[in-house]
Coordinates of C-alpha atoms in Angstrom, one line a residue:
Chain A
M1 CA -45.1 23.6 29.6
S2 CA -42.4 21.2 30.7
D3 CA -42.8 17.4 30.5
I4 CA -41.8 17.1 34.1
P5 CA -44.6 15.1 35.8
S6 CA -46.8 16.8 38.4
T7 CA -47.5 13.5 39.9
I8 CA -45.7 10.2 40.7
E9 CA -47.2 7.0 39.4
G10 CA -49.0 5.1 42.1
D11 CA -48.4 7.7 44.8
K12 CA -51.6 9.2 46.0
L13 CA -52.5 11.7 48.7
V14 CA -55.5 10.5 50.5
I15 CA -57.6 12.9 52.6
A16 CA -60.8 11.6 54.2
G17 CA -61.0 8.7 51.8
R18 CA -60.6 10.9 48.7
E19 CA -57.5 10.4 46.4
F20 CA -55.4 13.2 45.0
S21 CA -52.5 12.8 42.5
S22 CA -51.1 16.2 43.2
R23 CA -49.6 17.1 46.6
L24 CA -49.6 20.8 46.0
L25 CA -52.6 22.7 47.3
V26 CA -53.0 26.2 46.1
G27 CA -54.8 29.3 47.4
T28 CA -56.7 31.8 45.3
G29 CA -56.0 35.2 47.1
K30 CA -53.8 38.1 46.1
F31 CA -53.8 37.5 42.3
E32 CA -53.8 40.4 39.9
S33 CA -56.9 39.0 38.1
P34 CA -59.2 36.0 38.1
Q35 CA -57.8 35.1 34.7
M36 CA -54.2 35.0 36.1
M37 CA -55.4 33.0 39.1
A38 CA -57.0 30.4 36.8
A39 CA -53.9 30.1 34.6
A40 CA -51.6 29.7 37.7
L41 CA -53.9 27.0 39.1
E42 CA -53.8 25.1 35.9
A43 CA -50.0 25.3 35.8
S44 CA -49.7 24.2 39.4
G45 CA -51.3 20.9 38.6
S46 CA -53.2 21.2 41.9
E47 CA -56.4 19.3 42.4
L48 CA -57.3 20.9 45.8
V49 CA -57.9 24.7 45.8
T50 CA -58.8 26.9 48.7
M51 CA -60.8 30.1 48.6
A52 CA -61.8 32.6 51.2
L53 CA -65.5 32.7 51.9
R54 CA -65.2 36.4 52.7
R55 CA -64.0 37.0 49.1
V56 CA -66.8 35.2 47.3
D57 CA -70.6 35.7 47.1
L58 CA -71.9 32.1 46.9
T59 CA -75.4 33.4 46.3
S60 CA -74.4 35.3 43.1
P61 CA -74.1 33.6 39.8
D62 CA -71.8 36.5 38.6
D63 CA -69.1 36.1 41.3
S64 CA -65.9 36.6 39.3
M65 CA -63.8 34.3 41.5
M66 CA -66.3 31.4 41.5
N67 CA -66.7 31.7 37.8
H68 CA -63.0 31.1 37.3
L69 CA -62.8 28.0 39.5
N70 CA -63.9 24.8 37.7
P71 CA -65.5 22.5 40.2
D72 CA -65.0 19.5 37.9
R73 CA -61.3 20.1 37.9
Y74 CA -60.6 21.1 41.5
L75 CA -62.0 20.2 44.8
L76 CA -62.9 23.6 46.1
L77 CA -62.0 24.0 49.7
P78 CA -63.7 27.1 51.3
N79 CA -61.7 28.6 54.2
T80 CA -62.9 30.6 57.1
S81 CA -60.1 33.2 56.8
G82 CA -61.1 36.3 58.8
A83 CA -62.9 34.4 61.6
R84 CA -61.8 35.6 65.0
D85 CA -63.2 32.9 67.1
A86 CA -64.8 29.4 66.9
E87 CA -68.3 30.7 66.7
E88 CA -67.6 32.9 63.6
A89 CA -65.7 30.0 61.9
V90 CA -68.6 27.6 62.5
R91 CA -71.1 30.1 61.3
L92 CA -69.1 30.7 58.1
A93 CA -68.8 26.9 57.4
K94 CA -72.5 26.5 57.9
M95 CA -73.2 29.4 55.5
S96 CA -70.9 27.8 52.9
R97 CA -72.8 24.5 53.2
A98 CA -76.2 26.2 53.0
A99 CA -75.3 28.5 50.1
G100 CA -72.8 26.4 48.2
G101 CA -73.2 22.8 49.4
F102 CA -69.6 22.6 50.7
D103 CA -68.9 19.8 53.3
W104 CA -65.1 20.3 53.4
V105 CA -63.7 23.3 55.2
K106 CA -60.3 24.7 55.7
L107 CA -60.6 25.9 59.3
E108 CA -58.8 29.2 59.9
V109 CA -59.3 31.1 63.2
T110 CA -56.9 34.1 63.3
P111 CA -57.9 36.7 65.8
E112 CA -55.0 39.0 65.2
P113 CA -55.1 40.6 61.7
N114 CA -51.4 41.3 61.3
Y115 CA -49.5 38.0 61.5
L116 CA -52.7 36.0 61.1
L117 CA -51.4 33.4 63.5
P118 CA -54.0 30.7 64.3
D119 CA -55.7 30.6 67.7
P120 CA -55.1 27.1 69.1
I121 CA -57.9 27.2 71.6
E122 CA -60.6 28.5 69.3
T123 CA -59.4 26.3 66.4
L124 CA -59.7 23.1 68.5
K125 CA -63.1 24.2 69.7
A126 CA -64.4 24.9 66.2
A127 CA -62.9 21.7 64.9
R128 CA -64.8 19.6 67.4
E129 CA -68.0 21.4 66.6
L130 CA -67.6 21.2 62.8
V131 CA -66.7 17.5 63.0
K132 CA -69.9 17.0 65.0
L133 CA -71.8 18.7 62.2
G134 CA -70.4 16.3 59.7
F135 CA -67.8 18.6 58.0
T136 CA -64.5 17.3 56.7
V137 CA -62.2 19.6 58.6
L138 CA -58.7 20.7 57.5
P139 CA -57.4 23.0 60.3
Y140 CA -54.7 25.6 59.9
M141 CA -52.6 25.5 63.0
N142 CA -49.3 26.6 64.6
A143 CA -46.6 24.0 64.4
D144 CA -47.4 22.5 67.8
P145 CA -47.2 18.7 67.9
I146 CA -49.5 18.4 70.9
L147 CA -52.2 20.5 69.3
A148 CA -51.8 18.4 66.2
K149 CA -52.7 15.3 68.2
H150 CA -55.7 17.0 69.8
L151 CA -57.0 18.1 66.4
E152 CA -56.5 14.5 65.1
D153 CA -58.4 13.2 68.1
A154 CA -61.1 15.7 67.4
G155 CA -61.6 14.0 64.0
C156 CA -59.9 16.4 61.7
A157 CA -59.0 15.0 58.2
T158 CA -55.5 16.6 58.2
V159 CA -53.4 18.9 60.2
M160 CA -52.0 22.0 58.5
P161 CA -49.1 23.4 60.5
L162 CA -47.5 26.7 59.3
A163 CA -44.0 26.9 58.1
A164 CA -43.9 30.7 58.8
P165 CA -46.6 33.4 59.1
I166 CA -49.0 33.6 56.2
G167 CA -47.6 35.6 53.3
S168 CA -44.2 35.9 54.8
N169 CA -42.4 33.8 52.2
R170 CA -39.9 32.9 54.9
G171 CA -39.7 29.2 54.5
M172 CA -39.5 26.4 57.0
K173 CA -39.0 28.4 60.1
T174 CA -40.8 25.8 62.2
K175 CA -39.0 22.8 60.8
D176 CA -38.1 21.0 64.0
Q177 CA -41.7 21.2 65.3
I178 CA -43.1 20.1 61.9
G179 CA -40.7 17.1 62.0
I180 CA -42.2 16.0 65.3
I181 CA -45.7 16.5 63.9
I182 CA -44.9 14.3 60.8
E183 CA -43.4 11.7 63.0
Q184 CA -46.5 11.5 65.3
A185 CA -49.3 12.2 62.9
G186 CA -52.0 9.7 62.0
V187 CA -53.6 12.0 59.4
P188 CA -52.0 13.7 56.5
V189 CA -49.7 16.6 57.4
V190 CA -50.1 19.6 55.0
V191 CA -47.5 22.3 55.5
D192 CA -49.3 25.5 55.1
A193 CA -48.3 29.2 55.0
G194 CA -44.9 30.9 54.7
L195 CA -43.5 28.7 51.9
G196 CA -41.9 31.3 49.7
A197 CA -39.9 29.3 47.1
P198 CA -40.1 25.9 45.4
S199 CA -37.0 24.9 47.4
H200 CA -39.1 25.4 50.6
A201 CA -41.8 23.2 49.3
A202 CA -39.2 20.6 48.4
E203 CA -37.7 20.8 51.9
A204 CA -41.1 20.1 53.5
M205 CA -41.8 17.2 51.2
E206 CA -38.4 15.7 51.7
M207 CA -39.1 15.6 55.4
G208 CA -42.1 13.6 54.8
A209 CA -44.9 16.1 54.7
D210 CA -47.9 14.7 52.8
A211 CA -48.6 17.9 51.0
V212 CA -47.9 21.6 50.9
L213 CA -50.2 24.6 50.4
V214 CA -49.0 27.7 48.6
N215 CA -50.6 31.0 47.8
T216 CA -48.7 34.3 48.2
A217 CA -45.5 33.1 46.7
I218 CA -47.3 32.2 43.5
A219 CA -49.8 35.0 43.4
V220 CA -47.3 37.9 43.8
A221 CA -44.6 36.5 41.6
D222 CA -43.8 38.5 38.5
D223 CA -44.9 35.5 36.5
P224 CA -47.4 33.5 38.6
V225 CA -47.9 30.8 36.0
R226 CA -44.2 30.0 35.8
M227 CA -43.9 30.1 39.6
A228 CA -46.9 27.8 39.9
E229 CA -45.1 25.3 37.7
A230 CA -41.9 25.7 39.6
F231 CA -43.8 24.9 42.9
K232 CA -45.3 21.9 41.1
I233 CA -41.8 20.6 40.3
G234 CA -40.4 21.5 43.7
T235 CA -43.2 19.5 45.4
V236 CA -42.7 16.5 43.2
A237 CA -39.0 16.6 43.6
G238 CA -39.3 16.7 47.3
R239 CA -41.8 13.9 47.3
M240 CA -39.6 11.8 45.1
A241 CA -36.6 12.3 47.3
Y242 CA -38.6 11.3 50.3
L243 CA -39.7 8.1 48.6
A244 CA -36.2 7.5 47.5
G245 CA -35.0 7.5 51.1
P246 CA -32.5 10.4 51.5
G247 CA -29.1 9.5 52.9
G248 CA -29.6 11.6 56.1
E249 CA -27.6 14.5 57.3
S250 CA -24.2 14.4 58.9
R251 CA -21.9 17.2 60.1
L252 CA -18.8 15.2 59.0
A253 CA -18.0 14.2 55.5
R254 CA -18.7 10.6 54.8
A255 CA -15.7 9.2 53.1
S256 CA -16.4 6.7 50.4
S257 CA -13.5 4.6 51.6
P258 CA -14.1 4.8 55.3
L259 CA -11.1 4.7 57.7
T260 CA -12.8 1.8 59.6
G261 CA -13.5 -0.1 56.5
F262 CA -10.8 -2.6 57.4
L263 CA -13.1 -3.9 60.2
R264 CA -15.6 -5.1 57.6
T265 CA -13.2 -6.4 55.0
G266 CA -11.5 -8.7 57.6
E267 CA -8.0 -7.3 57.1
T268 CA -7.3 -7.7 60.8
S269 CA -8.4 -11.2 61.2
Chain B
M1 CA -56.3 48.5 86.2
T2 CA -57.2 51.1 83.5
R3 CA -54.8 51.3 80.7
P4 CA -53.4 54.7 79.8
S5 CA -55.2 56.1 76.8
F6 CA -53.4 57.5 73.8
A7 CA -54.3 61.0 75.1
D8 CA -52.6 60.1 78.4
R9 CA -49.5 59.0 76.5
I10 CA -49.1 62.1 74.5
R11 CA -50.1 64.7 77.1
G12 CA -46.4 65.3 78.0
L13 CA -45.3 65.6 74.4
P14 CA -45.3 69.2 73.2
M15 CA -45.7 69.6 69.5
D16 CA -42.7 71.9 69.2
V17 CA -40.5 69.2 70.8
L18 CA -41.7 66.8 68.1
R19 CA -41.2 69.4 65.4
R20 CA -37.6 69.9 66.6
R21 CA -37.0 66.2 66.6
L22 CA -38.2 66.0 63.0
D23 CA -35.9 68.9 62.1
D24 CA -32.9 67.4 63.8
V25 CA -33.0 64.1 61.9
T26 CA -29.7 63.6 60.1
E27 CA -29.1 62.1 56.7
G28 CA -27.6 59.1 58.3
Q29 CA -30.6 58.6 60.6
A30 CA -33.0 58.8 57.7
A31 CA -31.0 56.4 55.6
G32 CA -30.8 54.0 58.6
A33 CA -34.5 54.1 59.2
V34 CA -35.3 53.6 55.5
A35 CA -33.2 50.4 55.4
A36 CA -34.0 49.1 58.9
P37 CA -35.7 45.6 58.9
Q38 CA -37.6 46.5 62.1
I39 CA -38.6 50.1 62.5
T40 CA -38.7 51.0 66.1
D41 CA -40.9 53.8 67.5
A42 CA -37.9 56.0 67.9
M43 CA -37.3 55.8 64.2
I44 CA -40.8 57.1 63.3
P45 CA -39.8 60.8 62.9
A46 CA -36.8 59.8 60.7
L47 CA -39.1 58.4 58.0
F48 CA -41.3 61.5 57.9
S49 CA -38.4 64.0 58.1
R50 CA -37.1 66.3 55.4
A51 CA -33.9 64.3 55.6
A52 CA -35.8 61.3 54.3
Q53 CA -37.0 63.1 51.1
G54 CA -33.9 62.0 49.2
H55 CA -34.8 58.4 49.9
L56 CA -38.3 58.6 48.5
E57 CA -37.6 56.1 45.7
T58 CA -36.1 53.5 48.0
M59 CA -39.0 53.9 50.4
A60 CA -41.5 53.6 47.6
R61 CA -39.9 50.4 46.4
R62 CA -39.9 48.9 49.8
A63 CA -43.5 50.0 50.4
A64 CA -44.7 48.5 47.2
A65 CA -43.0 45.1 47.9
I66 CA -44.4 45.0 51.5
T67 CA -47.9 45.8 50.3
E68 CA -47.8 43.3 47.6
R69 CA -46.6 40.5 49.8
R70 CA -49.1 41.3 52.6
F71 CA -52.2 42.3 50.6
G72 CA -51.5 40.9 47.1
K73 CA -52.2 42.5 43.8
V74 CA -55.6 43.8 44.8
I75 CA -57.3 47.1 45.7
N76 CA -60.5 47.0 47.8
L77 CA -63.2 49.4 46.7
F78 CA -65.8 51.1 48.9
A79 CA -68.2 54.0 48.6
P80 CA -69.2 56.7 51.2
L81 CA -72.9 57.2 51.7
Y82 CA -73.7 60.6 53.3
L83 CA -76.6 60.3 55.8
S84 CA -76.9 63.9 56.8
N85 CA -75.1 67.3 56.5
E86 CA -76.6 68.7 59.7
C87 CA -73.9 69.6 62.2
A88 CA -73.6 71.0 65.7
N89 CA -70.1 72.3 65.3
I90 CA -68.2 75.1 63.9
C91 CA -65.0 73.9 62.2
L92 CA -63.4 76.6 60.1
Y93 CA -62.3 74.3 57.3
C94 CA -65.5 72.3 56.8
G95 CA -68.4 72.7 54.3
F96 CA -70.9 71.3 56.8
S97 CA -69.9 73.7 59.6
M98 CA -73.1 75.0 61.3
N99 CA -72.3 78.6 60.5
V100 CA -72.2 77.9 56.8
D101 CA -75.5 78.8 55.2
I102 CA -76.5 75.8 53.2
P103 CA -79.8 73.8 53.0
R104 CA -79.6 71.0 55.6
R105 CA -80.8 67.6 54.9
S106 CA -80.9 64.2 56.7
L107 CA -82.0 61.1 54.8
T108 CA -84.9 58.9 56.0
T109 CA -84.1 55.2 56.4
D110 CA -86.0 54.6 53.1
E111 CA -83.8 57.2 51.4
V112 CA -80.7 55.6 52.8
V113 CA -81.8 52.3 51.4
D114 CA -82.4 53.9 48.0
E115 CA -79.0 55.4 47.9
A116 CA -77.4 52.2 49.0
E117 CA -79.2 50.2 46.4
H118 CA -77.8 52.5 43.8
L119 CA -74.3 51.8 45.0
R120 CA -75.0 48.1 45.2
R121 CA -76.1 48.1 41.5
Q122 CA -72.8 49.8 40.7
G123 CA -71.0 46.8 42.3
F124 CA -70.2 48.1 45.8
R125 CA -70.4 45.7 48.7
H126 CA -68.4 47.8 51.2
L127 CA -70.2 50.9 52.4
L128 CA -69.0 53.8 54.6
L129 CA -71.9 55.7 56.3
V130 CA -70.9 59.3 56.8
S131 CA -72.7 62.0 58.7
G132 CA -72.3 65.5 60.0
E133 CA -72.0 65.6 63.7
H134 CA -75.4 66.4 65.2
R135 CA -76.8 63.9 67.7
G136 CA -80.2 65.5 67.5
A137 CA -80.5 65.7 63.7
Y138 CA -79.2 62.3 62.8
S139 CA -79.4 60.2 66.0
L140 CA -77.9 56.9 67.1
N141 CA -81.4 55.4 66.7
A142 CA -81.7 56.6 63.1
M143 CA -78.2 55.1 62.4
A144 CA -79.1 51.8 63.9
D145 CA -82.3 51.7 61.9
A146 CA -80.5 52.4 58.7
V147 CA -77.8 49.8 59.4
E148 CA -80.5 47.2 60.1
A149 CA -82.4 48.1 56.9
L150 CA -79.2 47.6 55.0
R151 CA -78.6 44.1 56.4
G152 CA -78.1 41.4 53.8
R153 CA -77.4 43.9 51.0
F154 CA -73.7 44.6 51.8
A155 CA -70.7 42.6 52.8
S156 CA -69.4 45.3 55.1
V157 CA -70.8 48.5 56.7
S158 CA -68.5 51.1 58.4
I159 CA -69.4 54.4 60.0
E160 CA -67.8 57.9 60.1
V161 CA -70.1 59.8 62.4
F162 CA -70.0 61.8 65.7
P163 CA -68.0 60.3 68.6
M164 CA -69.9 58.0 70.8
E165 CA -69.7 56.1 74.1
T166 CA -68.8 52.3 74.1
P167 CA -72.4 51.1 74.7
E168 CA -73.6 53.2 71.8
Y169 CA -70.9 51.8 69.5
R170 CA -71.7 48.3 70.7
R171 CA -75.3 48.9 69.7
L172 CA -74.2 49.7 66.1
E173 CA -71.8 46.8 66.1
T174 CA -74.7 44.5 67.0
A175 CA -76.8 46.1 64.3
G176 CA -74.2 45.2 61.7
V177 CA -71.4 47.8 61.6
D178 CA -67.9 46.3 61.4
G179 CA -65.7 49.3 61.0
L180 CA -65.3 52.7 62.7
T181 CA -63.5 55.7 61.1
L182 CA -62.9 58.8 63.2
Y183 CA -60.4 61.4 62.1
Q184 CA -58.7 63.5 64.8
E185 CA -58.4 66.2 62.0
T186 CA -55.2 67.6 63.8
Y187 CA -53.2 66.1 66.6
D188 CA -51.9 69.6 67.5
P189 CA -54.1 70.7 70.5
D190 CA -53.4 74.4 69.8
V191 CA -54.3 74.2 66.2
Y192 CA -57.3 72.0 67.1
A193 CA -58.6 74.6 69.5
R194 CA -58.2 77.4 66.9
L195 CA -60.1 75.5 64.2
H196 CA -62.9 74.0 66.3
T197 CA -64.4 77.0 67.8
K198 CA -67.9 75.8 68.8
G199 CA -69.8 72.6 69.6
P200 CA -69.0 69.2 71.1
K201 CA -66.2 68.7 68.6
S202 CA -64.2 71.4 70.3
R203 CA -63.2 68.9 73.0
Y204 CA -59.8 67.5 71.7
E205 CA -59.4 64.7 74.2
Y206 CA -63.0 63.6 74.0
R207 CA -62.6 63.0 70.3
L208 CA -59.2 61.3 70.6
H209 CA -60.7 58.9 73.2
A210 CA -63.7 57.8 71.0
I211 CA -61.7 55.5 68.7
E212 CA -60.7 53.6 71.8
K213 CA -64.3 53.3 72.9
G214 CA -64.9 51.8 69.4
G215 CA -62.1 49.4 70.0
E216 CA -63.7 48.3 73.2
A217 CA -67.0 47.8 71.4
G218 CA -65.2 45.3 69.1
F219 CA -65.1 47.0 65.7
R220 CA -62.9 45.0 63.4
T221 CA -61.5 48.0 61.6
L222 CA -60.4 51.2 63.4
G223 CA -59.8 54.0 61.0
I224 CA -57.9 57.1 61.8
G225 CA -56.6 60.1 59.9
A226 CA -55.5 63.7 60.0
L227 CA -56.9 66.3 57.7
L228 CA -53.8 67.3 55.8
G229 CA -53.3 71.0 55.4
L230 CA -54.4 72.1 58.9
S231 CA -51.0 71.8 60.5
D232 CA -47.4 70.6 59.7
W233 CA -48.0 67.2 58.0
R234 CA -44.7 65.8 59.3
V235 CA -45.9 66.2 62.9
E236 CA -49.3 64.9 62.1
A237 CA -47.9 61.8 60.3
T238 CA -45.6 61.1 63.3
M239 CA -48.5 61.4 65.7
L240 CA -50.7 59.2 63.4
A241 CA -48.1 56.5 63.2
M242 CA -47.8 56.5 67.0
H243 CA -51.5 56.5 67.4
A244 CA -51.9 53.5 65.0
R245 CA -49.2 51.5 66.8
Y246 CA -50.8 52.3 70.1
L247 CA -54.2 51.1 68.8
A248 CA -52.8 48.0 67.2
K249 CA -51.2 46.9 70.4
R250 CA -54.2 47.6 72.6
F251 CA -57.0 46.4 70.2
W252 CA -55.0 43.5 68.8
K253 CA -58.0 41.9 67.2
S254 CA -58.8 45.0 65.1
R255 CA -57.2 46.1 61.9
I256 CA -56.0 49.6 61.7
A257 CA -56.8 51.8 58.7
I258 CA -55.2 55.1 57.9
S259 CA -56.6 57.7 55.5
F260 CA -54.8 60.6 53.9
P261 CA -57.3 63.3 53.3
R262 CA -55.9 66.5 51.9
V263 CA -58.0 69.7 52.4
N264 CA -60.0 70.4 49.2
P265 CA -62.0 73.5 48.3
H266 CA -65.5 73.4 49.8
E267 CA -68.4 75.8 50.5
G268 CA -66.6 77.8 53.2
D269 CA -63.5 80.0 52.6
Y270 CA -60.7 78.2 54.4
T271 CA -57.4 78.1 52.8
P272 CA -55.0 75.4 54.1
E273 CA -52.2 77.0 56.1
H274 CA -49.9 74.0 55.6
A275 CA -50.7 72.8 52.1
V276 CA -49.2 69.3 51.4
S277 CA -47.5 68.7 48.0
D278 CA -47.9 65.5 46.0
A279 CA -44.3 64.5 46.8
E280 CA -45.0 65.0 50.5
L281 CA -48.2 63.0 50.4
V282 CA -46.4 60.2 48.7
Q283 CA -43.6 60.3 51.3
M284 CA -46.3 60.1 54.0
I285 CA -48.0 57.1 52.4
V286 CA -44.9 55.0 51.7
A287 CA -43.3 55.8 55.1
M288 CA -46.6 54.8 56.8
R289 CA -46.5 51.5 54.9
L290 CA -42.9 50.8 56.2
L291 CA -44.0 51.6 59.7
L292 CA -47.3 49.7 59.6
P293 CA -46.9 46.8 57.2
D294 CA -50.4 45.4 57.9
A295 CA -52.5 48.6 58.1
E296 CA -55.1 49.4 55.5
L297 CA -54.1 52.6 53.7
V298 CA -57.0 54.4 52.3
L299 CA -57.2 57.0 49.5
S300 CA -60.4 58.8 48.6
T301 CA -61.6 60.6 45.5
R302 CA -60.4 63.9 47.0
E303 CA -57.3 63.2 45.1
R304 CA -56.9 63.7 41.3
A305 CA -57.3 60.7 39.0
A306 CA -53.7 60.8 37.7
L307 CA -52.3 60.8 41.2
R308 CA -54.6 58.0 42.4
D309 CA -53.6 55.9 39.4
H310 CA -49.9 56.1 40.4
L311 CA -50.7 55.2 44.0
V312 CA -52.2 51.9 43.1
G313 CA -49.6 49.4 44.4
L314 CA -47.6 52.1 46.3
G315 CA -48.9 51.3 49.7
I316 CA -52.6 52.1 49.2
T317 CA -54.9 49.1 49.7
R318 CA -58.4 50.6 49.7
M319 CA -60.0 53.2 47.5
S320 CA -63.4 54.9 47.2
A321 CA -64.8 55.5 43.7
G322 CA -67.6 57.5 42.1
S323 CA -68.1 59.2 45.5
K324 CA -70.8 61.9 46.3
T325 CA -70.3 63.8 49.5
N326 CA -73.8 65.2 49.8
P327 CA -76.7 63.4 51.5
G328 CA -78.8 62.0 48.7
G329 CA -76.1 62.7 46.2
Y330 CA -76.3 59.4 44.3
K331 CA -80.0 59.3 43.6
V332 CA -82.4 60.9 46.1
E333 CA -81.4 64.6 45.9
Q334 CA -78.4 65.0 43.7
S335 CA -78.2 68.8 44.1
S336 CA -77.9 69.0 47.8
L337 CA -74.8 70.7 49.2
K338 CA -71.6 68.6 49.5
Q339 CA -68.9 68.5 52.2
F340 CA -66.0 68.9 49.8
D341 CA -65.1 68.8 46.1
I342 CA -64.3 65.5 44.5
S343 CA -61.3 65.5 42.2
D344 CA -61.5 62.0 40.7
E345 CA -64.9 62.1 39.1
R346 CA -64.7 58.8 37.2
T347 CA -67.4 56.2 37.6
P348 CA -66.8 53.1 39.7
E349 CA -66.4 51.0 36.5
Q350 CA -63.8 53.4 35.2
V351 CA -61.8 53.3 38.4
A352 CA -62.1 49.5 38.4
A353 CA -60.9 49.4 34.8
M354 CA -57.9 51.6 35.7
I355 CA -57.0 49.3 38.6
E356 CA -57.1 46.3 36.2
S357 CA -55.0 48.2 33.7
R358 CA -52.3 48.6 36.3
G359 CA -52.1 44.9 37.0
F360 CA -54.3 44.8 40.1
E361 CA -57.6 43.2 40.8
P362 CA -60.4 45.5 42.0
V363 CA -62.0 43.7 44.9
W364 CA -65.6 44.6 45.7
K365 CA -66.1 42.0 48.5
D366 CA -63.6 41.2 51.2
F367 CA -65.7 40.5 54.2
D368 CA -68.9 38.7 54.9
P369 CA -71.8 39.7 57.3
T370 CA -71.8 36.0 58.4
F371 CA -68.8 36.9 60.6
L372 CA -71.0 39.2 62.6
H373 CA -74.4 37.5 62.6
G374 CA -76.1 34.9 60.6
P375 CA -78.4 31.9 60.6
L376 CA -77.4 29.7 63.5

């Protein structure tokens, strides 16, 4: 393992009053084995891990995924992946609270099974209901700044706009919209879905995202453990750059001896 | 406004025109389709053509990459549970055909639960209830009772039974069924008429319509397939892909599943007129993956163990294991007559171990009944 830190001293991600040192959230689907998943999670340095309720049996002590997720080490964040409307998502969250004692939920309402794009109307409806029921709600959403404000007003703990469709590994396709969300957000912005490479994670973090969530890019890599570590580094690098205050982008080269420098040195006076 | 059904869409498409289109695909067209980032409907025949055979390896690599990205390194496992072998049809290729002289048996609800419990103990959480097509012998009421009796024991229950009307499907959906599988057997109306000589199943368009009625009833998975061997597979595959794309557009909340059953020996004496080779089956599967990146592709124990092993990761996302195709075959009455012969006779544990050894996770649960109903 490298000695590159997975965290930055004094820099904490705070969600609903809870502090996290790592700004990389990791999903648990698509791995070739629960052992590989556990090893990749460890290498990622993540402290917040999502799992699909449809994949686990919370009533079974033998559930292979649950047995590989150490609740002392990670805050487990059940997700409602597969829910087609608000009613189903709310029902699933209630089940996870009743069967597993979970009060945090990653809200996913994706009525269309191919691109798995989130339904804005049903997501907002479910978010309102779940907040009313006392859940800490982290909603997966399209990169729509107005929807982000509505979800924030509904009492969500974060907003989680997508960079690109789930599992697409296509990177920051919604960058401009995410920029507006970051600018306007009063809750942490977690860029979720579509990040396919550590450079994508770094790009999101440099822009000022509070965290990123990655699953497919790690799970289906040839070496998921190494890829998890690479994402850890990418996330930290992006965050550091953000904290360092990047120089900003310009189409023109910025000469180190500017042509108008004479105006400041007083040569014309 | 009523939408045109798939049957409406294809009524003006003679099979020989399609066959000619497949024959006329050039090397260049095949190569273009294999490499195309977006495969249009017009390119469908190119991928299933003879001209594409030379690109099998390229197609396989693309199919494996798409499947891995979309589904991950996992294979979902399910088991079929045969409810009844009684049937009101004569189908020349089928072991349950009403003219075949075999002892007939329909399970009681208690027996269904016994069989299901056996499968549950083996690890299965996804169940496919299968029945011969006889409304009188194994009725909608019996099915709804069985599904209700299974509630709470399985994560997912699908059906593969006689075609029904939307309200009937809706009743089963309410009882707890989340998936519908219905094979057209063959999309060629002439071949269909020749092979289905008697009974309600002889109505080609009625059968083709039923999956749309299931879509209207809200099933989350709509499974289709052609029985490979009855007719030219390239034509069947082209029709299947068109059918899948039609269903995906119209029932946009449902996932499409496609199965690849090849005719196996059974109790009758039908010899497939258009046998499909292993290489052709693989072409059909990997091309289907390129055409339908998000569809579940299903492989049963009709296929040999060695072939199944190699298809893990090659487009297939769902497999049955340890299957019995006779009602009561797991526990209640193991000697009753089966619909077709199983080729992969390994136990579910052995199949799961094989999947692991190939670097994939065998997944037993990938749904939750809470989606459909639950404590509110």
